[in-house]
Coordinates of C-alpha atoms in Angstrom, one line a residue:
M1 CA -62.4 127.6 -11.1
T2 CA -62.8 130.9 -9.9
T3 CA -65.2 131.2 -7.1
S4 CA -67.9 134.1 -6.8
S5 CA -66.0 136.0 -3.9
E6 CA -63.1 135.9 -6.0
R7 CA -64.8 137.2 -9.2
S8 CA -65.1 140.8 -10.0
V9 CA -68.1 142.5 -9.9
W10 CA -69.8 145.5 -11.3
G11 CA -69.4 148.8 -8.7
T12 CA -72.8 150.4 -9.5
R13 CA -76.0 149.4 -11.8
L14 CA -75.4 152.3 -13.9
G15 CA -72.1 151.3 -14.9
F16 CA -73.4 147.6 -15.6
I17 CA -76.2 149.2 -17.8
L18 CA -74.2 151.3 -19.8
A19 CA -71.1 148.7 -20.2
S20 CA -73.6 146.2 -21.4
A21 CA -75.4 148.7 -23.5
G22 CA -72.1 149.7 -24.9
S23 CA -71.6 146.0 -25.9
A24 CA -74.9 146.0 -27.5
V25 CA -74.5 149.1 -29.4
G26 CA -71.3 148.6 -31.1
L27 CA -71.0 149.4 -34.9
G28 CA -74.3 147.7 -35.7
A29 CA -75.9 150.9 -34.8
I30 CA -73.9 153.4 -36.6
W31 CA -72.6 151.4 -39.4
K32 CA -75.0 148.3 -40.0
F33 CA -78.4 149.7 -39.0
P34 CA -78.4 152.7 -41.3
Y35 CA -77.6 150.7 -44.1
M36 CA -80.0 147.7 -43.3
A37 CA -82.8 150.4 -43.2
G38 CA -81.7 151.8 -46.3
T39 CA -81.8 148.6 -48.2
N40 CA -84.8 147.0 -46.5
G41 CA -87.5 149.8 -47.1
G42 CA -87.1 152.1 -43.9
S43 CA -89.9 151.9 -41.8
A44 CA -90.7 148.2 -43.3
F45 CA -87.3 147.1 -41.7
I46 CA -87.1 149.5 -38.6
L47 CA -90.7 149.2 -36.9
P48 CA -90.3 145.0 -37.1
Y49 CA -86.9 145.3 -35.7
I50 CA -88.2 147.4 -32.5
V51 CA -91.0 144.9 -32.0
L52 CA -89.0 141.9 -32.3
T53 CA -86.0 143.4 -29.9
I54 CA -88.8 143.9 -27.5
A55 CA -90.5 140.7 -27.5
I56 CA -87.8 138.3 -28.5
G57 CA -84.5 139.7 -28.1
F58 CA -85.3 141.1 -24.7
V59 CA -86.2 137.6 -23.3
V60 CA -83.1 135.8 -24.6
L61 CA -80.9 138.4 -23.2
M62 CA -82.4 138.3 -19.9
I63 CA -81.8 134.5 -19.8
E64 CA -78.5 134.9 -20.9
M65 CA -77.4 137.1 -18.2
A66 CA -79.3 135.1 -15.9
L67 CA -77.4 131.9 -16.9
G68 CA -74.2 134.2 -16.2
R69 CA -75.2 135.5 -13.0
A70 CA -76.4 132.1 -11.2
S71 CA -73.2 130.4 -12.2
R72 CA -70.7 132.9 -11.7
G73 CA -69.2 132.3 -15.0
G74 CA -69.0 132.9 -18.7
A75 CA -70.9 130.9 -21.4
A76 CA -68.6 127.5 -21.3
H77 CA -68.9 127.7 -17.3
A78 CA -72.5 128.3 -17.2
L79 CA -73.7 126.0 -19.9
G80 CA -71.6 123.1 -18.4
H81 CA -72.4 123.7 -14.8
F82 CA -76.0 123.7 -15.7
G83 CA -76.2 121.5 -18.7
G84 CA -73.2 119.2 -18.5
P85 CA -70.3 118.4 -20.7
F86 CA -72.4 118.6 -23.9
W87 CA -73.8 122.4 -23.2
A88 CA -70.1 123.1 -21.8
V89 CA -69.0 122.6 -25.5
I90 CA -71.5 124.6 -26.9
G91 CA -70.3 127.3 -24.2
K92 CA -67.0 127.1 -25.5
I93 CA -68.2 127.3 -29.1
S94 CA -70.1 130.7 -27.7
V95 CA -66.8 132.1 -26.6
L96 CA -64.7 131.2 -29.7
T97 CA -67.5 132.6 -31.8
G98 CA -67.2 136.1 -29.8
F99 CA -63.2 135.7 -30.1
L100 CA -63.5 135.0 -34.0
I101 CA -65.9 138.1 -34.0
L102 CA -63.4 140.5 -32.7
S103 CA -60.7 139.0 -35.0
F104 CA -62.3 140.8 -38.0
Y105 CA -64.4 143.6 -36.1
Q106 CA -60.9 144.9 -35.1
V107 CA -60.2 145.7 -38.8
I108 CA -63.5 147.8 -38.9
G109 CA -62.7 149.4 -35.6
G110 CA -59.2 150.3 -37.4
W111 CA -61.0 152.0 -40.6
C112 CA -63.1 154.0 -38.1
L113 CA -59.6 155.2 -36.8
N114 CA -58.1 156.0 -40.0
Y115 CA -61.4 158.1 -41.0
L116 CA -61.4 160.0 -37.9
F117 CA -57.5 160.8 -38.3
D118 CA -58.4 162.2 -41.8
A119 CA -61.4 164.0 -40.7
C120 CA -58.8 165.9 -38.0
I121 CA -56.3 166.7 -40.8
G122 CA -59.3 167.7 -43.2
K123 CA -58.6 164.7 -45.7
G124 CA -61.3 162.7 -47.4
L125 CA -64.3 165.3 -47.6
I126 CA -64.8 164.4 -51.2
T127 CA -68.2 165.3 -52.8
D128 CA -67.6 162.7 -55.7
T129 CA -69.0 159.1 -54.3
S130 CA -67.0 157.5 -56.8
A131 CA -63.8 159.4 -55.8
L132 CA -64.7 158.3 -52.1
G133 CA -65.2 154.6 -53.2
T134 CA -61.7 155.0 -54.8
Y135 CA -60.3 156.4 -51.4
F136 CA -61.8 153.9 -49.4
D137 CA -60.7 151.0 -51.7
S138 CA -57.2 152.6 -51.6
F139 CA -57.0 152.5 -47.9
V140 CA -58.4 148.8 -47.3
T141 CA -55.7 147.6 -49.9
N142 CA -52.7 149.4 -48.1
G143 CA -51.6 146.7 -46.1
P144 CA -49.2 148.5 -43.8
R145 CA -51.7 151.4 -43.3
A146 CA -54.6 148.9 -42.5
I147 CA -52.6 146.8 -40.0
F148 CA -51.3 149.8 -38.1
M149 CA -54.9 151.2 -37.6
Q150 CA -56.3 147.7 -36.9
L151 CA -53.4 146.8 -34.3
A152 CA -53.9 150.6 -32.8
F153 CA -57.4 149.9 -32.3
L154 CA -57.0 146.5 -30.7
A155 CA -54.2 148.1 -28.3
L156 CA -56.8 150.8 -27.3
T157 CA -59.2 147.7 -26.2
A158 CA -56.4 145.8 -24.7
G159 CA -55.7 149.2 -22.5
V160 CA -59.0 149.3 -21.0
I161 CA -59.0 145.6 -20.3
L162 CA -56.0 145.8 -18.4
F163 CA -57.6 148.0 -15.7
G164 CA -60.3 145.4 -14.9
V165 CA -64.0 145.3 -14.7
E166 CA -64.6 148.3 -12.2
K167 CA -61.8 150.5 -12.9
G168 CA -61.3 149.8 -16.6
I169 CA -64.7 148.6 -18.3
E170 CA -67.2 150.3 -16.0
R171 CA -65.2 153.6 -15.9
I172 CA -64.4 153.7 -19.3
S173 CA -68.2 153.0 -20.1
K174 CA -69.5 155.7 -18.2
L175 CA -67.8 158.3 -19.7
L176 CA -68.1 157.0 -23.2
M177 CA -71.6 156.1 -23.7
P178 CA -73.0 159.2 -22.7
T179 CA -70.6 161.1 -24.8
L180 CA -72.0 158.8 -27.7
F181 CA -75.1 159.7 -26.9
V182 CA -74.6 163.6 -27.0
L183 CA -72.5 163.5 -30.1
M184 CA -75.2 161.7 -32.1
L185 CA -78.1 164.1 -31.0
C186 CA -75.7 167.1 -32.0
L187 CA -75.1 165.2 -35.6
I188 CA -79.1 164.6 -35.5
V189 CA -79.9 168.3 -35.0
R190 CA -77.7 169.5 -37.6
G191 CA -78.9 166.9 -40.3
L192 CA -82.9 167.8 -39.6
T193 CA -82.1 171.3 -40.4
L194 CA -81.2 170.6 -43.7
P195 CA -83.7 171.4 -46.6
G196 CA -85.2 167.9 -47.4
A197 CA -83.9 166.3 -44.5
W198 CA -87.8 165.3 -43.1
D199 CA -87.7 163.1 -46.3
G200 CA -85.2 160.7 -44.8
F201 CA -87.3 161.1 -41.3
T202 CA -90.4 159.7 -43.2
F203 CA -88.6 157.0 -44.7
M204 CA -87.6 155.9 -41.5
F205 CA -90.8 156.0 -39.4
R206 CA -93.9 156.2 -42.2
F207 CA -96.2 153.1 -41.8
N208 CA -96.6 151.9 -45.4
P209 CA -97.9 148.3 -45.3
E210 CA -97.2 148.0 -48.8
A211 CA -93.5 148.0 -48.2
F212 CA -93.3 144.9 -45.8
N213 CA -92.5 141.6 -47.0
G214 CA -90.5 138.3 -45.6
S215 CA -87.0 139.7 -46.7
S216 CA -87.4 143.1 -44.5
L217 CA -88.6 141.1 -41.4
L218 CA -86.2 138.4 -41.8
N219 CA -83.5 140.9 -41.6
A220 CA -85.0 142.8 -38.9
L221 CA -85.4 139.5 -37.1
G222 CA -81.8 138.9 -37.5
F223 CA -80.4 142.2 -36.5
A224 CA -82.5 142.3 -33.5
F225 CA -80.5 139.3 -32.3
F226 CA -77.0 140.7 -33.8
S227 CA -77.9 144.3 -32.0
L228 CA -77.8 142.8 -28.6
S229 CA -74.8 140.6 -29.0
L230 CA -76.9 137.5 -28.4
G231 CA -75.3 134.2 -28.7
S232 CA -71.6 135.7 -28.5
G233 CA -71.0 134.9 -24.9
S234 CA -70.1 138.6 -24.1
M235 CA -73.4 139.1 -22.3
M236 CA -73.4 136.0 -20.3
N237 CA -69.8 137.1 -19.1
Y238 CA -71.2 140.4 -18.1
G239 CA -74.1 138.9 -16.2
S240 CA -71.8 136.8 -14.1
Y241 CA -70.2 140.2 -12.9
L242 CA -73.5 141.4 -11.5
S243 CA -74.6 141.3 -8.1
D244 CA -77.4 139.6 -6.6
K245 CA -79.0 142.6 -5.2
V246 CA -79.5 144.2 -8.9
N247 CA -83.4 143.3 -10.6
L248 CA -82.2 142.0 -13.6
P249 CA -85.6 142.2 -15.7
T250 CA -85.4 146.1 -15.2
S251 CA -81.7 146.4 -15.9
V252 CA -82.2 144.2 -19.0
S253 CA -85.1 146.3 -19.9
W254 CA -82.5 149.8 -19.9
I255 CA -80.1 147.7 -22.1
S256 CA -82.7 146.8 -24.8
F257 CA -83.9 150.2 -24.6
L258 CA -80.7 151.8 -25.0
A259 CA -79.6 149.7 -28.0
V260 CA -82.8 150.4 -29.4
L261 CA -82.3 154.0 -29.3
A262 CA -78.8 154.0 -30.2
S263 CA -79.8 152.3 -33.5
I264 CA -82.7 154.6 -34.0
L265 CA -80.2 157.8 -33.1
G266 CA -77.8 156.1 -35.9
G267 CA -80.5 156.0 -38.6
L268 CA -81.3 159.8 -37.7
M269 CA -77.9 160.7 -38.0
I270 CA -77.3 159.4 -41.4
M271 CA -80.6 159.0 -43.2
P272 CA -81.8 162.9 -43.1
A273 CA -78.8 164.1 -44.5
V274 CA -78.4 161.3 -47.2
F275 CA -82.0 162.4 -48.6
A276 CA -81.1 166.1 -48.1
F277 CA -78.3 165.5 -50.4
Q278 CA -80.3 163.5 -52.9
L279 CA -77.8 160.4 -52.1
D280 CA -78.7 156.5 -52.4
P281 CA -79.9 155.5 -49.0
A282 CA -79.7 151.8 -50.4
A283 CA -76.0 152.3 -50.8
G284 CA -75.2 149.4 -48.6
P285 CA -72.3 148.7 -46.4
G286 CA -70.6 151.6 -48.1
L287 CA -72.9 154.2 -46.5
T288 CA -70.6 155.0 -43.6
F289 CA -67.4 155.3 -45.4
V290 CA -68.4 156.2 -48.9
T291 CA -71.7 158.2 -48.7
M292 CA -71.3 160.2 -45.7
P293 CA -67.8 162.0 -46.2
A294 CA -69.9 163.3 -49.5
V295 CA -72.3 164.9 -47.0
F296 CA -69.7 166.4 -44.6
A297 CA -68.2 167.9 -47.9
Q298 CA -71.3 169.7 -48.6
L299 CA -72.1 171.0 -44.9
P300 CA -70.8 174.2 -43.4
F301 CA -68.3 173.3 -41.0
G302 CA -68.3 170.1 -42.6
Q303 CA -65.0 169.0 -41.0
A304 CA -65.9 169.8 -37.6
F305 CA -69.2 167.2 -38.3
A306 CA -67.2 164.7 -39.8
I307 CA -65.0 164.5 -36.5
L308 CA -67.6 164.1 -34.2
F309 CA -69.1 161.6 -36.5
Y310 CA -66.2 159.7 -36.6
I311 CA -65.6 159.8 -32.7
C312 CA -69.2 158.0 -32.5
L313 CA -67.9 155.1 -34.7
V314 CA -64.5 154.8 -33.0
V315 CA -66.6 154.8 -29.5
A316 CA -69.0 152.4 -30.4
A317 CA -66.6 150.0 -31.8
L318 CA -64.4 150.2 -28.8
T319 CA -67.2 149.7 -26.2
S320 CA -68.5 146.4 -28.2
A321 CA -65.0 145.4 -28.6
I322 CA -64.3 145.6 -24.9
S323 CA -66.9 143.3 -23.9
I324 CA -65.5 140.8 -26.6
L325 CA -62.1 140.9 -25.4
E326 CA -63.0 140.9 -21.6
M327 CA -65.1 137.7 -22.0
S328 CA -62.1 135.8 -23.9
V329 CA -59.6 137.2 -20.9
Q330 CA -62.0 135.9 -18.5
F331 CA -62.2 132.6 -20.3
L332 CA -58.6 131.7 -19.9
V333 CA -58.7 133.2 -16.4
D334 CA -61.8 130.5 -15.3
E335 CA -61.0 127.6 -17.3
Y336 CA -57.2 127.4 -17.4
H337 CA -56.1 129.4 -14.5
F338 CA -54.2 132.0 -16.6
S339 CA -53.5 135.3 -14.7
R340 CA -55.2 138.1 -16.1
K341 CA -52.2 139.7 -17.3
N342 CA -51.0 136.8 -19.3
S343 CA -54.7 136.1 -20.7
I344 CA -54.6 139.7 -22.1
A345 CA -51.4 139.2 -23.5
V346 CA -51.9 135.9 -25.2
N347 CA -55.2 137.2 -26.6
T348 CA -54.0 140.2 -27.8
I349 CA -51.1 138.3 -29.5
V350 CA -53.5 135.9 -31.2
L351 CA -56.1 138.6 -32.2
S352 CA -52.9 140.5 -33.6
V353 CA -52.2 137.6 -36.1
L354 CA -55.8 136.9 -37.2
G355 CA -56.3 140.5 -37.5
I356 CA -53.6 141.3 -40.0
I357 CA -54.6 138.3 -42.0
C358 CA -58.2 139.5 -41.6
A359 CA -56.8 143.1 -42.8
L360 CA -54.8 141.9 -45.5
S361 CA -57.9 140.0 -47.1
F362 CA -58.7 143.3 -48.6
G363 CA -55.0 143.5 -50.3
A364 CA -52.3 141.1 -50.4
L365 CA -54.5 138.1 -49.5
S366 CA -57.7 139.0 -51.5
E367 CA -57.0 136.2 -54.0
F368 CA -56.3 133.5 -51.0
K369 CA -60.3 132.1 -50.3
I370 CA -61.6 129.3 -48.5
A371 CA -65.0 128.0 -50.1
G372 CA -65.1 131.1 -52.3
K373 CA -64.8 133.4 -49.2
T374 CA -62.0 135.7 -48.2
F375 CA -60.7 135.2 -44.6
F376 CA -62.4 138.2 -43.5
D377 CA -65.6 137.0 -45.1
L378 CA -65.1 133.5 -43.9
L379 CA -64.8 134.7 -40.5
D380 CA -68.1 137.1 -40.7
F381 CA -70.3 134.2 -42.0
L382 CA -69.1 131.3 -39.7
T383 CA -69.7 133.8 -36.6
S384 CA -73.1 135.1 -38.0
N385 CA -74.7 132.3 -39.2
V386 CA -73.2 129.2 -37.2
G387 CA -71.5 130.2 -33.8
M388 CA -74.1 133.1 -32.7
P389 CA -77.2 130.7 -33.6
I390 CA -75.4 127.8 -31.8
G391 CA -74.9 129.9 -28.8
A392 CA -78.2 131.3 -28.8
M393 CA -79.7 128.0 -28.9
G394 CA -77.6 127.0 -26.1
I395 CA -79.1 129.4 -24.0
A396 CA -82.8 128.7 -25.0
I397 CA -82.7 125.4 -24.2
V398 CA -80.5 125.2 -21.1
G399 CA -82.2 128.3 -19.7
G400 CA -85.6 126.9 -21.1
Y401 CA -85.5 123.4 -20.4
L402 CA -83.0 122.5 -18.4
V403 CA -82.9 124.9 -15.3
W404 CA -85.9 127.3 -15.4
P405 CA -86.4 127.0 -11.7
V406 CA -83.2 128.5 -11.3
M407 CA -83.8 131.4 -14.1
K408 CA -87.2 131.9 -12.7
K409 CA -85.3 132.7 -9.3
Q410 CA -83.0 134.9 -10.6
L411 CA -85.6 136.9 -12.5
T412 CA -87.6 137.1 -9.0
L413 CA -84.4 137.6 -6.9
T414 CA -84.6 141.1 -5.9
H415 CA -88.6 141.8 -6.6
P416 CA -91.7 139.6 -7.3
M417 CA -92.7 139.2 -11.1
N418 CA -96.2 138.5 -12.3
D419 CA -97.1 135.2 -12.8
K420 CA -98.3 135.7 -16.5
I421 CA -95.4 137.3 -17.3
L422 CA -93.1 134.4 -16.3
G423 CA -95.3 132.4 -18.3
V424 CA -95.2 134.4 -21.3
T425 CA -91.6 134.5 -21.1
H426 CA -90.8 130.8 -20.1
F427 CA -93.2 130.0 -23.5
L428 CA -91.2 132.4 -25.6
I429 CA -87.8 130.7 -24.6
R430 CA -88.6 127.3 -25.0
F431 CA -90.7 127.3 -28.1
I432 CA -90.5 130.8 -30.1
V433 CA -86.9 131.5 -29.5
P434 CA -85.8 128.3 -30.8
C435 CA -87.9 128.5 -34.2
V436 CA -86.5 131.8 -34.5
I437 CA -82.6 130.9 -34.2
V438 CA -83.4 128.1 -36.7
I439 CA -85.3 130.6 -39.1
I440 CA -82.1 133.2 -39.0
A441 CA -79.5 130.6 -39.4
G442 CA -81.4 128.7 -42.3
A443 CA -81.7 132.2 -44.0
G444 CA -78.0 133.0 -43.2
L445 CA -76.6 129.6 -44.7
L446 CA -79.0 129.4 -47.6
G447 CA -78.8 133.1 -48.5

């Protein structure tokens, strides 16, 4: 087992925060959040999401990273070290979950690369959304092109990992995350200047009690966990690289804030423009790849804004993929004593194969189904509704019940913490969080 002295560490607190925020942000902020908000009543989804992320997601993330730092290991080592053999298995399930997420996530990353390439050559800016839907379908069912883009995205991710934590992940995060926020702000300013754009803003933030219902609240709860990558093992691995000199609660506060901010900015990038051109905010997952090109086609300098938009998507996808691949690479290094280069090679080869199968799920393998789901959809379902809840439950039980004194020490390692705040944190992680996880998992499995 790798000892703490041999383990990589973050060079700076800023690098850790930006890398962790990048892991949390991912495509969820720009691709998933806008269509989730659009299909769940705007503010009826957004306001509960903000509250639940601050109240619940923050606590789980803080304990997850505390477990990583205290054990100097990823999910399998941390849960096994503190909980015993059974919880080590739960930790391995968490690692496997992250690995399987990347298996299909890289395909979506490939879609982003493809749309960025098309935007650069002026292709795909069509005002007819039905034509854009056909265009999207023709791409994802084009096996060779979809596979090429998926492998290119995976190669980009592996290239960053090859340089290690400080020289690879931290350095690229310091460049990509500020770039992402600047580009998002540029697109937001342009979108808000469009006639009718303010309707999109009020749709997102106007408080309307009548719009709130159980479905929007449940979806907000699930997205609060999804948006912070809770239960997938990547955040615990990032926490294991953290110096004891860093104030964990403050750092996690910044990560949570940046994750929420990125989602809100993602919504502001898309919703005002959608309303300005009187398109459907409830277009679902196709909002990014079908609706937005129609918006850019009607904007002055639309090609330039399309390029900026898809750069944002690629950056968001890349920062999240980096954290997952790093977790899988470090797992083989820690548990099976692989060299880092060999671990990267093995992970990349296996992910390439799984990614190709996922990419072909929209074309040549679309008729091959397990339990009525394509391979892509099956992995998405299992990771979201089984793997991540299991991992999150492991964090809650081990951190909240088995080793709370160790967690308390981690939370107060650099600065004292108010006893009432500690008491509330302990109560949430022991009682509220497990209930929330059961509700999310149950809704996902039954839905």
